[in-house]
Amino acid sequence: MGKEVVQRSDLDALFEALKRRGYRIVGPRVRDGAIVYDELSSVSDLPEGWTDEQEGGTYRLKRRDDLALFGYAVGPHSWKKFLFPPALRLWSAERESGSFTIHAACEETPPLAFIGVRSCEIHAIAIQDRIFQEGRYVDPHYKKTRENIFLLALNCGQAGGTCFCVSMNTGPRATFAFDLALTEVLDGSLHYFVVEAGTQKGAAILREIPHRPAAAREEEGAERVIASTAARMGRTMKTDGIKELLYSNLEHPRWNDVASRCLTCGNCTLVCPTCFCSTVEDSTDLKGEKAERWRKWDSCFTMDHSYIHGGSVRATSRSRYRQWMTHKLATWIDQFGTSGCVGCGRCITWCPVAIDITEEVRAIRGEEGR
Amino acid sequence: MIGENPLIPEPWIVRRVRKETRDIRTLELGPSRPETSFLFSPGQFNMLYVFGVGEVPISMSGQPGRSRTLVHTVRGVGAVSCAISRLRPGGVVGVRGPFGSCWPLEQAKGQDVVIVAGGIGLAPLRPAVYALLSARQDYRRILLFYGARTPRDLLFAKELERWRGRLDMTVEVTVDSASSAWRGDVGVVTRFISSSEFETENATALLCGPEVMMRFAVRALQGRGLASEKIYVSMERNMKCAAGFCGRCQFGPTFVCRDGPVFSYAAIRRWFETREI
Amino acid sequence: MIDTLEPILKEHSFFRGFSAEHVRILVGCASNVRFASGETIFRSNEEANRFYLIREGKVAIEVFVPGRGALTIQTLGAGEVLGWSWLFPPYRWNFDALAVEETRAFALDGRCLREKCEGNHDLGYELMKRFSAIIIERLQATRLQLIDVYGGELAK
């Protein structure tokens, strides 16, 4: 399938085509001083003309001097909030005649269309696919939600201040698992998208939007955008031998150093697009006749996470930070075949004390500087 | 028995409750639906649910071959385990399972089997003892070393006596402390490892008990010359889903609910020897 | 009596590795003893001038705690060594020891051995090595018992 061009002014047709098919459209919009993922009804809901400035422990929105629709990196939300919801009822039960019956929760929800998924995020979704669908057991809710997603990828035109997808081989170009992939190009008075269909589903939607084959110079324009993003990464991380490095440095003095800074607030686990730890809450109504079980997001930074009879296995912040980072970069590889990190930089941006995972790795390697 | 959705419990009815010690009970469960059949391998566990209270992982502690009976030995330490301990015949327990890895009884065939249990750790090992004894001719020596806190805390005391009376099995029992009325051994269970006769070149060891106890038992077994690949431990971690999703039972790169609870010491030695992993 | 003891003594695990000459010296300080079931071997605060190599039976080391009665701290069986208070002043037992079952043992005269060791440092060193190993092993076991792994928080 060759590349096509869609003009910015025709983009609303995309939304209409998706709505016609009954999709609930979600994507980036400005709210509470950040760009978050929420419901979208048209192009005008997108953060037109906004960009973000990100650094360790810092996130600010700033106005651009152009009208790019996707001129920013990633915000505190990730697509896991839709595929792996923060709170999910697993089942409800009723007591009856000495026993009880359980009803699996199966809410019918409209299929979701993800607008503007970055390459790093596609990798993150693929990583969670492996956890929830390709293990010994399959999470039925994840599977049902996932198979109906329409995924519109966006090749980043703006590198984030804490991004390092190039180091992690996860971007900035989307290479798989998308229905449509767009690259936004602003060239003088021109504002268009170079579009690639990844599936028949994507091609079918594209057919309902005004489009034409991309000219060579337009494709080059898109390539320049992607190359420019790749050259402006905010961070780097050397990943060779990282698993053995962390496995053989479980008592490295650096862990004490990071423990003196880490608040165990868990922000990193909340914003990380691959973190998947959860807890379960069992409750009843006041009469004790109806019960429910809910699954909720949890974090390995809580004392609860490793609690067994009378105490937590990981009682110190040192052990909990070590668990998070060693899991993300090392044990994940043994568990799922890939790194758990996609280089999105969220954990660096949203850490209140600006702990930088790339810096921590360098310190354990014994290397100085950035 | 796990159906399409591994997260949904199935109600089982309590048939019998036996008081083992002051805080340990053994429950015998029967299925609530006549067509239910449940098979497990020694070492595996179920998630047991008390309506509205919560769920905990408990190893099976009964005969593996009985498809319409489940036996679980529970110590009341938290809200859920105490609620399970308070159940009476006719009570209902939600069951999800079986989960986890099992004792390497196949690989141990033709060898001496050394079983070291501490405290309630004897419960997850009891199905292994049953399986070994029901295929006695497939194994050489069978040795069971059991340690508990005091004589009153000895689990399955009558059964231990029966096993001890057999001519084809060695059973040694000790307690950490006792009044002078106790005529048995007092001391750590690891002492039996140093002093008993078994073929270290051709033995498999199964360990279950507090981590500290298992650590010392591993040392003692290694001191006798047993290879790490032949020593098996049963680990325990916080569990909510038992299906490899919630991430809480991680122990280094392993998930205790899925890669364990039974591990060969060789496979997890780096993590076992690291504090707060 | 001493002549017939030597071959039997040499079989006891405590003597593994001792030279023939050292065994002969030790045999000179050794005698064969027997305790009936329930018989007291020694009492706390009595003079400690012997140690015992248990050949058969079971011995309980006890401490008497007012209000709680006699508590058994450790039992010892065949092949194990009972008593080390003879090694250092004030040469007094700190605990009670009694035979739980009919017990046979070699009793070694501590006073006799102390004199021999002062004169023969090689023998002294061999004895010290073995006793250190026993004491270390006993200490490690006691520490494990002390942290009460089966009770309360650490229980499975």
GROMACS .gro file of N, CA, C and O in nm, chain B residues 204-270:
model
  268
  574THR      N    1   1.715  -3.656   4.591
  574THR     CA    2   1.645  -3.531   4.563
  574THR      C    3   1.587  -3.482   4.693
  574THR      O    4   1.534  -3.561   4.771
  575ALA      N    5   1.599  -3.351   4.720
  575ALA     CA    6   1.548  -3.296   4.845
  575ALA      C    7   1.431  -3.204   4.818
  575ALA      O    8   1.434  -3.123   4.725
  576LEU      N    9   1.326  -3.217   4.901
  576LEU     CA   10   1.208  -3.130   4.892
  576LEU      C   11   1.198  -3.052   5.022
  576LEU      O   12   1.189  -3.113   5.129
  577LEU      N   13   1.198  -2.920   5.013
  577LEU     CA   14   1.199  -2.836   5.132
  577LEU      C   15   1.077  -2.747   5.136
  577LEU      O   16   1.040  -2.687   5.035
  578CYS      N   17   1.015  -2.733   5.254
  578CYS     CA   18   0.905  -2.638   5.268
  578CYS      C   19   0.898  -2.590   5.411
  578CYS      O   20   0.888  -2.670   5.504
  579GLY      N   21   0.901  -2.460   5.430
  579GLY     CA   22   0.894  -2.403   5.564
  579GLY      C   23   0.933  -2.257   5.556
  579GLY      O   24   0.944  -2.202   5.446
  580PRO      N   25   0.953  -2.191   5.671
  580PRO     CA   26   0.994  -2.052   5.667
  580PRO      C   27   1.123  -2.036   5.587
  580PRO      O   28   1.209  -2.125   5.590
  581GLU      N   29   1.135  -1.923   5.517
  581GLU     CA   30   1.251  -1.904   5.430
  581GLU      C   31   1.384  -1.922   5.501
  581GLU      O   32   1.478  -1.980   5.445
  582VAL      N   33   1.391  -1.874   5.625
  582VAL     CA   34   1.514  -1.887   5.702
  582VAL      C   35   1.550  -2.034   5.720
  582VAL      O   36   1.664  -2.076   5.702
  583MET      N   37   1.450  -2.112   5.757
  583MET     CA   38   1.471  -2.256   5.777
  583MET      C   39   1.517  -2.322   5.648
  583MET      O   40   1.609  -2.403   5.647
  584MET      N   41   1.456  -2.285   5.538
  584MET     CA   42   1.492  -2.346   5.410
  584MET      C   43   1.635  -2.308   5.373
  584MET      O   44   1.710  -2.390   5.321
  585ARG      N   45   1.674  -2.186   5.404
  585ARG     CA   46   1.810  -2.141   5.373
  585ARG      C   47   1.912  -2.228   5.446
  585ARG      O   48   2.010  -2.274   5.388
  586PHE      N   49   1.889  -2.251   5.574
  586PHE     CA   50   1.983  -2.332   5.652
  586PHE      C   51   1.978  -2.478   5.606
  586PHE      O   52   2.080  -2.547   5.605
  587ALA      N   53   1.861  -2.523   5.568
  587ALA     CA   54   1.851  -2.661   5.520
  587ALA      C   55   1.926  -2.677   5.389
  587ALA      O   56   1.993  -2.779   5.368
  588VAL      N   57   1.918  -2.577   5.302
  588VAL     CA   58   1.993  -2.583   5.176
  588VAL      C   59   2.142  -2.594   5.205
  588VAL      O   60   2.213  -2.676   5.147
  589ARG      N   61   2.190  -2.511   5.299
  589ARG     CA   62   2.332  -2.516   5.335
  589ARG      C   63   2.373  -2.654   5.383
  589ARG      O   64   2.477  -2.706   5.344
  590ALA      N   65   2.288  -2.708   5.472
  590ALA     CA   66   2.321  -2.839   5.528
  590ALA      C   67   2.323  -2.945   5.418
  590ALA      O   68   2.409  -3.032   5.416
  591LEU      N   69   2.229  -2.938   5.325
  591LEU     CA   70   2.224  -3.035   5.216
  591LEU      C   71   2.343  -3.019   5.124
  591LEU      O   72   2.402  -3.117   5.080
  592GLN      N   73   2.381  -2.895   5.097
  592GLN     CA   74   2.498  -2.872   5.014
  592GLN      C   75   2.622  -2.923   5.085
  592GLN      O   76   2.713  -2.977   5.023
  593GLY      N   77   2.622  -2.908   5.218
  593GLY     CA   78   2.733  -2.959   5.299
  593GLY      C   79   2.746  -3.109   5.288
  593GLY      O   80   2.856  -3.164   5.297
  594ARG      N   81   2.633  -3.177   5.264
  594ARG     CA   82   2.637  -3.322   5.246
  594ARG      C   83   2.674  -3.359   5.104
  594ARG      O   84   2.695  -3.474   5.072
  595GLY      N   85   2.678  -3.260   5.014
  595GLY     CA   86   2.718  -3.287   4.877
  595GLY      C   87   2.606  -3.291   4.777
  595GLY      O   88   2.627  -3.328   4.662
  596LEU      N   89   2.485  -3.250   4.815
  596LEU     CA   90   2.374  -3.248   4.718
  596LEU      C   91   2.390  -3.132   4.622
  596LEU      O   92   2.424  -3.021   4.663
  597ALA      N   93   2.367  -3.158   4.492
  597ALA     CA   94   2.377  -3.050   4.394
  597ALA      C   95   2.256  -2.960   4.404
  597ALA      O   96   2.146  -3.004   4.438
  598SER      N   97   2.275  -2.831   4.373
  598SER     CA   98   2.165  -2.734   4.380
  598SER      C   99   2.048  -2.772   4.291
  598SER      O  100   1.934  -2.738   4.321
  599GLU      N  101   2.076  -2.843   4.184
  599GLU     CA  102   1.968  -2.882   4.093
  599GLU      C  103   1.878  -2.987   4.153
  599GLU      O  104   1.769  -3.013   4.105
  600LYS      N  105   1.927  -3.053   4.259
  600LYS     CA  106   1.848  -3.161   4.320
  600LYS      C  107   1.776  -3.115   4.446
  600LYS      O  108   1.714  -3.193   4.515
  601ILE      N  109   1.790  -2.985   4.478
  601ILE     CA  110   1.724  -2.932   4.598
  601ILE      C  111   1.608  -2.846   4.552
  601ILE      O  112   1.625  -2.756   4.471
  602TYR      N  113   1.487  -2.873   4.606
  602TYR     CA  114   1.368  -2.800   4.565
  602TYR      C  115   1.306  -2.729   4.685
  602TYR      O  116   1.296  -2.785   4.793
  603VAL      N  117   1.270  -2.603   4.664
  603VAL     CA  118   1.208  -2.525   4.772
  603VAL      C  119   1.069  -2.479   4.728
  603VAL      O  120   1.042  -2.469   4.609
  604SER      N  121   0.983  -2.453   4.826
  604SER     CA  122   0.851  -2.398   4.795
  604SER      C  123   0.845  -2.255   4.846
  604SER      O  124   0.861  -2.230   4.964
  605MET      N  125   0.831  -2.160   4.755
  605MET     CA  126   0.834  -2.019   4.791
  605MET      C  127   0.694  -1.963   4.810
  605MET      O  128   0.595  -2.019   4.761
  606GLU      N  129   0.690  -1.849   4.879
  606GLU     CA  130   0.562  -1.785   4.902
  606GLU      C  131   0.577  -1.635   4.884
  606GLU      O  132   0.677  -1.578   4.927
  607ARG      N  133   0.482  -1.572   4.817
  607ARG     CA  134   0.481  -1.427   4.801
  607ARG      C  135   0.336  -1.383   4.801
  607ARG      O  136   0.244  -1.461   4.787
  608ASN      N  137   0.315  -1.250   4.811
  608ASN     CA  138   0.181  -1.193   4.805
  608ASN      C  139   0.118  -1.230   4.670
  608ASN      O  140   0.182  -1.221   4.568
  609MET      N  141  -0.006  -1.275   4.675
  609MET     CA  142  -0.075  -1.311   4.550
  609MET      C  143  -0.216  -1.257   4.549
  609MET      O  144  -0.287  -1.267   4.648
  610LYS      N  145  -0.259  -1.205   4.437
  610LYS     CA  146  -0.399  -1.163   4.424
  610LYS      C  147  -0.468  -1.239   4.312
  610LYS      O  148  -0.583  -1.275   4.322
  611CYS      N  149  -0.399  -1.261   4.200
  611CYS     CA  150  -0.469  -1.320   4.086
  611CYS      C  151  -0.431  -1.466   4.063
  611CYS      O  152  -0.512  -1.542   4.013
  612ALA      N  153  -0.309  -1.505   4.099
  612ALA     CA  154  -0.258  -1.641   4.080
  612ALA      C  155  -0.245  -1.679   3.932
  612ALA      O  156  -0.213  -1.793   3.900
  613ALA      N  157  -0.271  -1.585   3.841
  613ALA     CA  158  -0.271  -1.618   3.699
  613ALA      C  159  -0.162  -1.546   3.621
  613ALA      O  160  -0.163  -1.547   3.499
  614GLY      N  161  -0.070  -1.481   3.692
  614GLY     CA  162   0.040  -1.414   3.624
  614GLY      C  163   0.008  -1.274   3.576
  614GLY      O  164   0.081  -1.217   3.494
  615PHE      N  165  -0.099  -1.212   3.625
  615PHE     CA  166  -0.139  -1.079   3.579
  615PHE      C  167  -0.108  -0.968   3.678
  615PHE      O  168  -0.074  -0.857   3.638
  616CYS      N  169  -0.127  -0.993   3.809
  616CYS     CA  170  -0.123  -0.880   3.902
  616CYS      C  171   0.018  -0.838   3.939
  616CYS      O  172   0.037  -0.732   3.995
  617GLY      N  173   0.116  -0.923   3.908
  617GLY     CA  174   0.255  -0.884   3.926
  617GLY      C  175   0.308  -0.888   4.068
  617GLY      O  176   0.425  -0.859   4.091
  618ARG      N  177   0.226  -0.922   4.166
  618ARG     CA  178   0.268  -0.909   4.305
  618ARG      C  179   0.358  -1.022   4.353
  618ARG      O  180   0.436  -1.004   4.446
  619CYS      N  181   0.345  -1.138   4.291
  619CYS     CA  182   0.419  -1.253   4.342
  619CYS      C  183   0.556  -1.265   4.280
  619CYS      O  184   0.620  -1.368   4.291
  620GLN      N  185   0.602  -1.160   4.214
  620GLN     CA  186   0.730  -1.168   4.146
  620GLN      C  187   0.844  -1.190   4.244
  620GLN      O  188   0.850  -1.130   4.350
  621PHE      N  189   0.933  -1.278   4.203
  621PHE     CA  190   1.047  -1.316   4.283
  621PHE      C  191   1.162  -1.319   4.185
  621PHE      O  192   1.180  -1.418   4.113
  622GLY      N  193   1.233  -1.206   4.173
  622GLY     CA  194   1.329  -1.196   4.064
  622GLY      C  195   1.253  -1.204   3.933
  622GLY      O  196   1.147  -1.144   3.920
  623PRO      N  197   1.299  -1.280   3.837
  623PRO     CA  198   1.230  -1.289   3.709
  623PRO      C  199   1.115  -1.390   3.709
  623PRO      O  200   1.049  -1.408   3.607
  624THR      N  201   1.091  -1.454   3.822
  624THR     CA  202   0.986  -1.555   3.822
  624THR      C  203   0.858  -1.501   3.884
  624THR      O  204   0.859  -1.407   3.961
  625PHE      N  205   0.748  -1.565   3.848
  625PHE     CA  206   0.619  -1.541   3.914
  625PHE      C  207   0.594  -1.664   3.999
  625PHE      O  208   0.585  -1.776   3.946
  626VAL      N  209   0.583  -1.646   4.131
  626VAL     CA  210   0.568  -1.762   4.219
  626VAL      C  211   0.439  -1.838   4.186
  626VAL      O  212   0.432  -1.958   4.200
  627CYS      N  213   0.337  -1.766   4.136
  627CYS     CA  214   0.209  -1.833   4.109
  627CYS      C  215   0.217  -1.922   3.987
  627CYS      O  216   0.132  -2.009   3.967
  628ARG      N  217   0.319  -1.902   3.904
  628ARG     CA  218   0.319  -1.967   3.773
  628ARG      C  219   0.448  -2.047   3.753
  628ARG      O  220   0.445  -2.160   3.710
  629ASP      N  221   0.562  -1.988   3.785
  629ASP     CA  222   0.690  -2.059   3.776
  629ASP      C  223   0.718  -2.136   3.904
  629ASP      O  224   0.800  -2.228   3.905
  630GLY      N  225   0.649  -2.102   4.010
  630GLY     CA  226   0.658  -2.170   4.139
  630GLY      C  227   0.519  -2.219   4.176
  630GLY      O  228   0.434  -2.231   4.087
  631PRO      N  229   0.491  -2.249   4.302
  631PRO     CA  230   0.575  -2.219   4.417
  631PRO      C  231   0.697  -2.311   4.435
  631PRO      O  232   0.789  -2.277   4.506
  632VAL      N  233   0.695  -2.426   4.363
  632VAL     CA  234   0.810  -2.515   4.377
  632VAL      C  235   0.916  -2.474   4.275
  632VAL      O  236   0.889  -2.464   4.156
  633PHE      N  237   1.038  -2.451   4.326
  633PHE     CA  238   1.149  -2.413   4.240
  633PHE      C  239   1.268  -2.502   4.273
  633PHE      O  240   1.288  -2.539   4.388
  634SER      N  241   1.350  -2.529   4.172
  634SER     CA  242   1.477  -2.591   4.207
  634SER      C  243   1.566  -2.480   4.259
  634SER      O  244   1.563  -2.368   4.207
  635TYR      N  245   1.641  -2.509   4.362
  635TYR     CA  246   1.725  -2.406   4.423
  635TYR      C  247   1.821  -2.349   4.319
  635TYR      O  248   1.850  -2.229   4.319
  636ALA      N  249   1.870  -2.434   4.230
  636ALA     CA  250   1.964  -2.388   4.126
  636ALA      C  251   1.903  -2.277   4.042
  636ALA      O  252   1.969  -2.182   4.006
  637ALA      N  253   1.772  -2.287   4.014
  637ALA     CA  254   1.708  -2.189   3.926
  637ALA      C  255   1.691  -2.053   3.992
  637ALA      O  256   1.686  -1.951   3.924
  638ILE      N  257   1.680  -2.050   4.125
  638ILE     CA  258   1.648  -1.921   4.188
  638ILE      C  259   1.751  -1.878   4.290
  638ILE      O  260   1.730  -1.785   4.367
  639ARG      N  261   1.869  -1.943   4.289
  639ARG     CA  262   1.963  -1.920   4.398
  639ARG      C  263   2.004  -1.775   4.410
  639ARG      O  264   2.013  -1.721   4.519
  640ARG      N  265   2.026  -1.705   4.297
  640ARG     CA  266   2.067  -1.565   4.306
  640ARG      C  267   1.963  -1.482   4.379
  640ARG      O  268   1.997  -1.394   4.458
   0.00000   0.00000   0.00000
